[in-house]
Tab-separated table of C-alpha atoms in Angstrom:
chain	number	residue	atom	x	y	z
A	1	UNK	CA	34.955	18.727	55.244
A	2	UNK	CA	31.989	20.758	55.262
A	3	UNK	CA	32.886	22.471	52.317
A	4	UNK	CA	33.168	19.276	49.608
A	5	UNK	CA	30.349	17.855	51.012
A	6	UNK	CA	28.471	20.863	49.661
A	7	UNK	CA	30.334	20.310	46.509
A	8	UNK	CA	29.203	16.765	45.368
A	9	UNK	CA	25.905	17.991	45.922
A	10	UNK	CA	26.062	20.406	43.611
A	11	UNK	CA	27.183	17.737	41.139
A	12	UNK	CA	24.073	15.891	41.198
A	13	UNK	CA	22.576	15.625	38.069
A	14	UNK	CA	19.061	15.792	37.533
A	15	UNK	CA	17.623	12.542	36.285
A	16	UNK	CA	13.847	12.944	35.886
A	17	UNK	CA	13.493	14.000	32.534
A	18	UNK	CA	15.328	10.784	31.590
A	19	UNK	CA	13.972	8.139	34.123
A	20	UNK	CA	10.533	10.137	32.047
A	21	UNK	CA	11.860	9.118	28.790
A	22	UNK	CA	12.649	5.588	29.501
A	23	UNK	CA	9.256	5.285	31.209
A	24	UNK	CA	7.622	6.126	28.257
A	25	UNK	CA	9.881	3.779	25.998
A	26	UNK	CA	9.084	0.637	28.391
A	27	UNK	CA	5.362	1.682	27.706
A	28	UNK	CA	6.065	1.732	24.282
A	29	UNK	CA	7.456	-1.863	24.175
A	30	UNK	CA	4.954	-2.513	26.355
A	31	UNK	CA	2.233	-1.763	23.961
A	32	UNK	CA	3.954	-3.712	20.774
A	33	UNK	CA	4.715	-6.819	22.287
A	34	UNK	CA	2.729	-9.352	20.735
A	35	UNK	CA	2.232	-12.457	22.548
A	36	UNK	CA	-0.253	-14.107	20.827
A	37	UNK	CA	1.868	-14.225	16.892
A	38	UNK	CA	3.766	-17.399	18.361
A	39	UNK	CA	3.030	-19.132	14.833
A	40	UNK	CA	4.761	-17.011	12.706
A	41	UNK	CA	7.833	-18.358	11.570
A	42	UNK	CA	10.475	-15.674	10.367
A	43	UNK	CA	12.190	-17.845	8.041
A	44	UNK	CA	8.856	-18.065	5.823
A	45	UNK	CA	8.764	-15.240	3.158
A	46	UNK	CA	4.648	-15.003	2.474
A	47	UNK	CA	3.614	-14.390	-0.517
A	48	UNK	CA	2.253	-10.948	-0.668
A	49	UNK	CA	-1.523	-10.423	-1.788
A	50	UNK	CA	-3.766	-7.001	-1.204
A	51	UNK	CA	-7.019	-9.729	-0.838
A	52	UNK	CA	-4.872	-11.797	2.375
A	53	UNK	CA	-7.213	-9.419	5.180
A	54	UNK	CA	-7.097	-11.073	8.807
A	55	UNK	CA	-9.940	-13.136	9.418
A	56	UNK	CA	-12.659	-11.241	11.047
A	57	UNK	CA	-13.494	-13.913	13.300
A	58	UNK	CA	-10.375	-15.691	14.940
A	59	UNK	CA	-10.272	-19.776	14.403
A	60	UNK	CA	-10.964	-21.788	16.661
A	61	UNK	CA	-8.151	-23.677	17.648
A	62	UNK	CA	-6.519	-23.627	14.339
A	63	UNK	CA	-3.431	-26.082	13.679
A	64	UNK	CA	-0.586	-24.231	11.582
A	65	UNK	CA	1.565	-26.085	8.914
A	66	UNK	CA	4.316	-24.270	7.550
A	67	UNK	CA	6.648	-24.899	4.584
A	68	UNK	CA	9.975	-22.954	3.838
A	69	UNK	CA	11.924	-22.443	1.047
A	70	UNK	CA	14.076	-25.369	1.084
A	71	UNK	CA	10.618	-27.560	1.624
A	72	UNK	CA	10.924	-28.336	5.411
A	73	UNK	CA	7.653	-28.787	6.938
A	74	UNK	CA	7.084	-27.314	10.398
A	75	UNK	CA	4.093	-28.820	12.709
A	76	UNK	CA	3.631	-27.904	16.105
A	77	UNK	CA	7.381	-26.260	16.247
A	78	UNK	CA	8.990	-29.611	15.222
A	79	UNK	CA	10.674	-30.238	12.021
A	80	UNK	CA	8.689	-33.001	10.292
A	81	UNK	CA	8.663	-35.396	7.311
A	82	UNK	CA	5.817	-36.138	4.992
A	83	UNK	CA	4.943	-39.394	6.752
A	84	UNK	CA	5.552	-38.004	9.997
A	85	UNK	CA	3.218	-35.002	9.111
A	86	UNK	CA	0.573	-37.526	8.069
A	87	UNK	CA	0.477	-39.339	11.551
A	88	UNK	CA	0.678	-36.143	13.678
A	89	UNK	CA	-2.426	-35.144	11.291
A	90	UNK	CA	-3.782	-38.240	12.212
A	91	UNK	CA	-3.220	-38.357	15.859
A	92	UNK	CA	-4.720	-34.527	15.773
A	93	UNK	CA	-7.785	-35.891	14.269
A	94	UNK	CA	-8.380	-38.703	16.795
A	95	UNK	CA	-8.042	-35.837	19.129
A	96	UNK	CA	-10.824	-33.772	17.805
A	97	UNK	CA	-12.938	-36.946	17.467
A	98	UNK	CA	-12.871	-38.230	20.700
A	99	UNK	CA	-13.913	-34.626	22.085
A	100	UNK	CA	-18.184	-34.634	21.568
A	101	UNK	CA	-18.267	-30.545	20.747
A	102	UNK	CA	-15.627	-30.572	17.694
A	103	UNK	CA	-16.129	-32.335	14.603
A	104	UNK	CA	-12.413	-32.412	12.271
A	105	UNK	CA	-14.144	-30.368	9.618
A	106	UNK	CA	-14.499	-27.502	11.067
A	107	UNK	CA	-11.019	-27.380	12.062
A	108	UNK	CA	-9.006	-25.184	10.022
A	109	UNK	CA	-5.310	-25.557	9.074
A	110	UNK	CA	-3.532	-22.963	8.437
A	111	UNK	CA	-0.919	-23.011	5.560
A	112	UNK	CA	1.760	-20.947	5.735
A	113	UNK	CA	4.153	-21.824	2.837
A	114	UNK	CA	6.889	-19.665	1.373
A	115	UNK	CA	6.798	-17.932	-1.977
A	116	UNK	CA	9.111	-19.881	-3.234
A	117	UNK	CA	8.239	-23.457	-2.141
A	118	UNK	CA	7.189	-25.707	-4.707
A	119	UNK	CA	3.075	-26.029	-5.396
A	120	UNK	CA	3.375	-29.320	-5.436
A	121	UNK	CA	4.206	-29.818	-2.176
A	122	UNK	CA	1.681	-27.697	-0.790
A	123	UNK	CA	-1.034	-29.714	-2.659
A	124	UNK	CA	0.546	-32.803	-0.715
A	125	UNK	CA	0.286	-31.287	2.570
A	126	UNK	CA	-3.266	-30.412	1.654
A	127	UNK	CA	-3.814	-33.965	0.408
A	128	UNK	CA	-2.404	-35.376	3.884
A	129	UNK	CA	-4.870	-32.930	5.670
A	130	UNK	CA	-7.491	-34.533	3.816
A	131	UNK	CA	-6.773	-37.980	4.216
A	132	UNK	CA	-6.984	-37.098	7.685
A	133	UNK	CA	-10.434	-35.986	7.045
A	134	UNK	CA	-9.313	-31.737	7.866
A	135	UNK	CA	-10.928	-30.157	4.866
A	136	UNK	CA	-10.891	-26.338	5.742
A	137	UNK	CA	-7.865	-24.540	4.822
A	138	UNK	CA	-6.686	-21.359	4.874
A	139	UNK	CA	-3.630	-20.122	2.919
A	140	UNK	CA	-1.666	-17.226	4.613
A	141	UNK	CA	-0.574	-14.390	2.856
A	142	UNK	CA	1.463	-10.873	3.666
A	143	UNK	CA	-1.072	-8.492	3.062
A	144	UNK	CA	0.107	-5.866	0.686
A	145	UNK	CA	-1.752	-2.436	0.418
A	146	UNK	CA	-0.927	-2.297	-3.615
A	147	UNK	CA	-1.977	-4.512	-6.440
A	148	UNK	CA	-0.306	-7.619	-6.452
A	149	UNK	CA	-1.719	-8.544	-10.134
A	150	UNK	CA	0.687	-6.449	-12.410
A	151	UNK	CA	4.116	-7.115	-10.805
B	1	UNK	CA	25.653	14.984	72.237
B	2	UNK	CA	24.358	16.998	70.130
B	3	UNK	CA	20.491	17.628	69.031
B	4	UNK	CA	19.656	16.792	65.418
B	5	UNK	CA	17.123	19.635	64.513
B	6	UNK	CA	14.057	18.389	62.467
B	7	UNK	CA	14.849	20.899	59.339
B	8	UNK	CA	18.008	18.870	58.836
B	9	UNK	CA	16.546	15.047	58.983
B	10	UNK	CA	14.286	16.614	56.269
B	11	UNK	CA	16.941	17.768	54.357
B	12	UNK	CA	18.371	14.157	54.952
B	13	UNK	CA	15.810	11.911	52.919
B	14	UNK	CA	16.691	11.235	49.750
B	15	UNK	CA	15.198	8.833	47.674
B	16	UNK	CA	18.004	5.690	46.319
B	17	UNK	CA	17.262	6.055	42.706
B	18	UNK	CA	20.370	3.716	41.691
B	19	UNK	CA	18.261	0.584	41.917
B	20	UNK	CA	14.955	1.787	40.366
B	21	UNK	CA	17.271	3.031	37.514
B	22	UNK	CA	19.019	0.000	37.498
B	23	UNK	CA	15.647	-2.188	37.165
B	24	UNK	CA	14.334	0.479	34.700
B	25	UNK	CA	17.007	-0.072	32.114
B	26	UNK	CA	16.978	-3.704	32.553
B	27	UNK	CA	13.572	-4.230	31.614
B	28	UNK	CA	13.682	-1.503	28.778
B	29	UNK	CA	17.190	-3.679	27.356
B	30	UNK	CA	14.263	-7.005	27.767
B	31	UNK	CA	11.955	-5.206	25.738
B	32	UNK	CA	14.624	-4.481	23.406
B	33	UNK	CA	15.734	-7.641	22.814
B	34	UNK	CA	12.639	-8.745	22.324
B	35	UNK	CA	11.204	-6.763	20.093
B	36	UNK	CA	10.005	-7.662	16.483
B	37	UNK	CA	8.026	-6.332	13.474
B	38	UNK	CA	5.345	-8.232	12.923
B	39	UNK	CA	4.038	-7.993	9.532
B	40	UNK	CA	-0.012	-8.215	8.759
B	41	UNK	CA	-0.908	-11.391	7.641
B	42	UNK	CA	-4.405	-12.417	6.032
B	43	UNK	CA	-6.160	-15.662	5.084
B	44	UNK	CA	-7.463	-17.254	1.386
B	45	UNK	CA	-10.153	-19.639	3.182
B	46	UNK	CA	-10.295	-22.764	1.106
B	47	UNK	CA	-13.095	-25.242	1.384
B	48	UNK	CA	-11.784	-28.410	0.005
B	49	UNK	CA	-12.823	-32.205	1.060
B	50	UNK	CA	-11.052	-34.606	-0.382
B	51	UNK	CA	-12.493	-36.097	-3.576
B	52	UNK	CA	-13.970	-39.782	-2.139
B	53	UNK	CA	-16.140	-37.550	0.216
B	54	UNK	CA	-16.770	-34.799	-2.334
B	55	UNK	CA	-18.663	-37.120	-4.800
B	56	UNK	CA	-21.160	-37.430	-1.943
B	57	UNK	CA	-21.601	-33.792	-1.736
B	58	UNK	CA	-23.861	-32.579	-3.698
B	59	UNK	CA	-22.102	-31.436	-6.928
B	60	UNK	CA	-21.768	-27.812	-8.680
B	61	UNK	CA	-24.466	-27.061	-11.234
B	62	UNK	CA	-21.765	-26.027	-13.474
B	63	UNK	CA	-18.300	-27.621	-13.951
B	64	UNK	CA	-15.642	-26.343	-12.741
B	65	UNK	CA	-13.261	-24.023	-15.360
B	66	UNK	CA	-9.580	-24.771	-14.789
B	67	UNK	CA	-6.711	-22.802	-14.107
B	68	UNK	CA	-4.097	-24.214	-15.906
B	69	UNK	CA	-0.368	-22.938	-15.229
B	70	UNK	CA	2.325	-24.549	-16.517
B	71	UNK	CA	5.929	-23.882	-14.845
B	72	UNK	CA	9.384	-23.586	-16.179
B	73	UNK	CA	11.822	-25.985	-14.159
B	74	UNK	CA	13.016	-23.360	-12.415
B	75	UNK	CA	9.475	-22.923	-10.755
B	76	UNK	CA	8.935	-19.611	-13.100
B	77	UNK	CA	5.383	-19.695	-14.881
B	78	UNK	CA	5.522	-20.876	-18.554
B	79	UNK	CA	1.867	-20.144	-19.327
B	80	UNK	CA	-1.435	-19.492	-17.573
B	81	UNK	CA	-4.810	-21.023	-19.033
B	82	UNK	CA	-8.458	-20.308	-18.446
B	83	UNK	CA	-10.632	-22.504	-20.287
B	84	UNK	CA	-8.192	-23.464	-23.261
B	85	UNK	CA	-7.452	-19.574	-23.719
B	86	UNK	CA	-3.931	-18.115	-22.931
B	87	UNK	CA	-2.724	-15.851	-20.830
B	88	UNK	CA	1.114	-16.310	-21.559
B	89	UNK	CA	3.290	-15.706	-19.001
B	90	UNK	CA	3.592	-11.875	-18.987
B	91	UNK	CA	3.463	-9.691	-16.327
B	92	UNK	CA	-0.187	-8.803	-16.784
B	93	UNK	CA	-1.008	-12.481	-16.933
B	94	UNK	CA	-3.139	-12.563	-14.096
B	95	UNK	CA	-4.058	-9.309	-14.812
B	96	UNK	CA	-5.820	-10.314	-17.861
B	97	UNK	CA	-6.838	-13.693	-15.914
B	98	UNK	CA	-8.473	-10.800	-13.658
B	99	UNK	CA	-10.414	-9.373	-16.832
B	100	UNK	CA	-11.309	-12.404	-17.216
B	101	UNK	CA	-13.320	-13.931	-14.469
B	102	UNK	CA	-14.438	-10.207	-13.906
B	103	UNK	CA	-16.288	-10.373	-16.857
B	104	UNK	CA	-17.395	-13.903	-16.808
B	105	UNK	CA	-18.829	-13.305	-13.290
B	106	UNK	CA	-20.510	-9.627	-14.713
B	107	UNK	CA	-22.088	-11.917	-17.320
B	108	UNK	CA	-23.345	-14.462	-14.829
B	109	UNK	CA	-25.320	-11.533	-13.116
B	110	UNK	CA	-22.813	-9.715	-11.148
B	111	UNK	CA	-20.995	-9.700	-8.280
B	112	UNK	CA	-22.151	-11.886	-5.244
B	113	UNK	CA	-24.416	-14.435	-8.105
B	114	UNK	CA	-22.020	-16.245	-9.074
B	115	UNK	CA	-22.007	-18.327	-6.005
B	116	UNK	CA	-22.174	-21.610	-7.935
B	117	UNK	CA	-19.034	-20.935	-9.903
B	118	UNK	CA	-16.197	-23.181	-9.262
B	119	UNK	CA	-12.043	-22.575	-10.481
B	120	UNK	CA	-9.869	-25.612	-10.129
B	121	UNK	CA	-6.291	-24.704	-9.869
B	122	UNK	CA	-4.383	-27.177	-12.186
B	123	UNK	CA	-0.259	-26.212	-11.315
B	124	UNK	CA	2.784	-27.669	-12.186
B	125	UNK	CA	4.571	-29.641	-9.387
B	126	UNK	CA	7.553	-27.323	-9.409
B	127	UNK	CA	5.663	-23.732	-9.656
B	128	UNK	CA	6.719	-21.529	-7.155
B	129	UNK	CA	3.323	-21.228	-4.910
B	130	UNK	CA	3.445	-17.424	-5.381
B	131	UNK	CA	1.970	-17.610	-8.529
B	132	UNK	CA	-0.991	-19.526	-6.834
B	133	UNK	CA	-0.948	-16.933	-4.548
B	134	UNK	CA	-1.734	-14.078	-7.070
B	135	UNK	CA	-3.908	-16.940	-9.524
B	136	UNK	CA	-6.310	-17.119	-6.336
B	137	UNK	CA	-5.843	-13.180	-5.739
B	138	UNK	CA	-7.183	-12.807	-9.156
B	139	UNK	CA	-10.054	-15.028	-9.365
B	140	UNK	CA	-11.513	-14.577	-5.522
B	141	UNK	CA	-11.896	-11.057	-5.388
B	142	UNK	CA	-10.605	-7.292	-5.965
B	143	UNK	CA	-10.012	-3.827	-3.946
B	144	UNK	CA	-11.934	-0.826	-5.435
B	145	UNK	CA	-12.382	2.643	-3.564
B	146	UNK	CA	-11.519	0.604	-0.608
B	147	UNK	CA	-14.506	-2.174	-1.019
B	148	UNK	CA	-13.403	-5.825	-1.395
B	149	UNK	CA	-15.644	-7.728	-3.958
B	150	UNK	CA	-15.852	-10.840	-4.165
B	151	UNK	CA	-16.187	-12.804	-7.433
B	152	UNK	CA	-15.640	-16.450	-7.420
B	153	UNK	CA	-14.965	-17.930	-3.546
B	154	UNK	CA	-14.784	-21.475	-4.545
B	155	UNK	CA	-11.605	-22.927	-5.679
B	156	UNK	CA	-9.813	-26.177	-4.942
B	157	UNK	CA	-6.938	-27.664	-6.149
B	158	UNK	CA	-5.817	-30.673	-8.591
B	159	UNK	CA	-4.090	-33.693	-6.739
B	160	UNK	CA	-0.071	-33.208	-7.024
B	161	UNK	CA	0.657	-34.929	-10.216
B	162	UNK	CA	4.681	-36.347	-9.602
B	163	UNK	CA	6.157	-37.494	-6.296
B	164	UNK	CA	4.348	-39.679	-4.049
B	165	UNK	CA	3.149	-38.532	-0.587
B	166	UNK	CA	4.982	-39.913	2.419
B	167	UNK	CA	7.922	-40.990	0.575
C-alpha cells in the first residue's frame, strides 16, 4: 500500500510553467478587449483612406448611422427605414433640445457607410440629418497607412 | 492511537489546483471567444447645414468649384470633373484631381490660406461612396514625411438627385 502511494506521487506533473503561460494569455486578452468599439458593425466594409486619423478629441455623445452594402440603415442597433430613420432623427433632436447645455448642432453623426453603398443614399441620410436640424457629420473611414489615390 | 508527527501534516498540505485550473481555462476560452480585431478607424469631419439655414450664413467669398463624378450603372466612376476639366476615370484620376487642388491651393498662397475655399461634391446617385471617399481624400489633405496638410477642409455635398427620401 505504502509502496503505490509513493508511486502516484511520482506521477505528478508539474503544472506551473503552464498555469504561467495561461496567466499571461488571460492578461493578454485582458489588455485587447475593447469595450468601448460597440458601434462598429462588422458587416460594413469602410472605405479605406490614409487621411481617416481618429479624432483627437472624442465626440461628445455622437449618434452613429450606418449603411451596408445591400443599403440597410442601422440606428441605434435597430434595422431602420428611411422614414423611420427620419423620426428617430427627429425624436433625437427633441432630445437634445429639451436638455439647456446641448444645442443639435454640435451633435455629430457619425456615418459609417460601406464602400460599396450607393452615394446617393448617403446624401439622403445626410439630408434627413439635416432636416432634423444635425449639421455636423463625420464620415468614417479604415485608415490605411499607404496612398489611397493611385489604386 | 497513534501520534501524527508535525513533519508529516507538513508534508500533507497540498494546494487543490483542479479548480483554479479549471476557472483559469474557462475564462481564457471567454476571452477567446470573444476576441476580435478591431481595425483603426478615422473621421472626414463635414460641416454641412442644410441649404434653407445656409443662405443665412454668411456666404463664401468665392463660389464653390464642383466635383463632378459621373458613375457607370454599375456604381463604377465614368468621369471625374473639376471645374469643367476632366479627369477621366483612370486610376490616377484623383491623383491628378490631387495635382490639382494642390496647385490651386499653392496659388491661393499656400497651405493653411486657403481657408475660404469651398468643393461641392456633385455624384451620381448610384456611385459607389468609395470614390467619395478617395474624391474627399484628395481634396482635404495629404501625408508627406509623416505631416498631414491640409488643403481645402470645406466640402459639402449636392442634394441626391433621383429617389425621394422616406419613400
Amino acid at each position: 500500500m505504502r509502496y503505490t502511494k509513493h508511486k502516484m506521487a511520482m506521477a505528478e506533473m508539474d503544472m506551473t510553467p503552464m498555469i504561467d503561460v495561461t496567466f499571461q494569455l488571460i492578461a493578454f486578452f485582458m489588455f485587447v478587449l475593447n469595450f468601448s468599439e460597440v458601434d462598429q458593425d462588422q458587416r460594413i466594409n469602410l472605405p479605406a483612406s490614409e487621411l481617416a486619423q481618429p479624432p483627437e478629441v472624442a465626440y461628445d455623445e455622437p449618434l452613429t448611422i450606418q449603411l451596408t452594402s445591400d443599403e440597410k440603415i442601422y440606428f441605434s442597433g435597430d434595422e431602420l427605414t428611411a422614414a423611420q430613420l427620419k423620426s428617430a432623427l427627429l425624436r433625437e433632436a427633441q432630445l437634445i433640445k429639451s436638455s439647456p447645455k446641448k444645442k443639435v448642432a454640435d451633435v455629430t453623426v457619425i456615418i459609417r457607410a460601406d464602400k460599396n453603398a450607393k452615394t446617393g443614399k448617403v446624401q439622403e441620410i445626410i439630408q434627413l440629418c439635416q432636416e432634423a436640424e444635425f449639421d455636423t457629420f463625420a464620415l468614417r473611414g479604415r485608415t490605411s497607412d499607404v496612398s489611397t489615390l493611385n489604386e | 492511537m497513534r501520534i501524527r508527527h508535525n513533519y508529516t501534516a507538513l508534508d500533507k498540505i497540498d494546494l487543490q489546483m483542479t479548480p483554479m485550473i479549471d476557472i483559469v481555462f474557462q475564462l481564457n476560452i471567454f476571452f477567446l471567444v470573444t476576441f476580435k480585431i478591431v481595425l483603426p478607424e478615422g473621421d472626414f469631419n463635414i460641416r454641412m447645414p442644410s441649404t434653407a439655414s445656409a443662405r443665412q450664413v454668411q456666404q463664401s467669398e468665392t463660389l464653390p468649384m464642383t466635383v463632378v463624378m459621373k458613375a457607370t450603372p454599375s456604381g463604377e466612376l465614368a468621369d471625374l470633373r473639376l471645374a469643367g476639366r476632366s479627369f477621366g476615370n483612370a486610376r490616377d484620376a484623383f491623383a491628378r484631381l490631387h495635382q490639382q487642388i494642390r496647385s490651386q491651393v499653392n496659388d491661393a498662397g499656400g497651405p493653411g490660406t486657403a481657408a475660404d475655399l469651398e468643393v461641392e461634391i456633385d455624384a451620381d446617385y448610384d456611385l459607389n461612396y468609395d470614390n467619395v471617399i478617395r474624391a474627399i481624400t484628395a481634396i482635404t489633405g495629404y501625408i508627406e514625411n509623416g505631416q498631414k496638410h491640409k488643403l481645402i477642409d470645406r466640402v459639402k455635398f449636392t442634394p441626391p438627385k433621383k429617389g425621394e427620401v422616406g419613400e
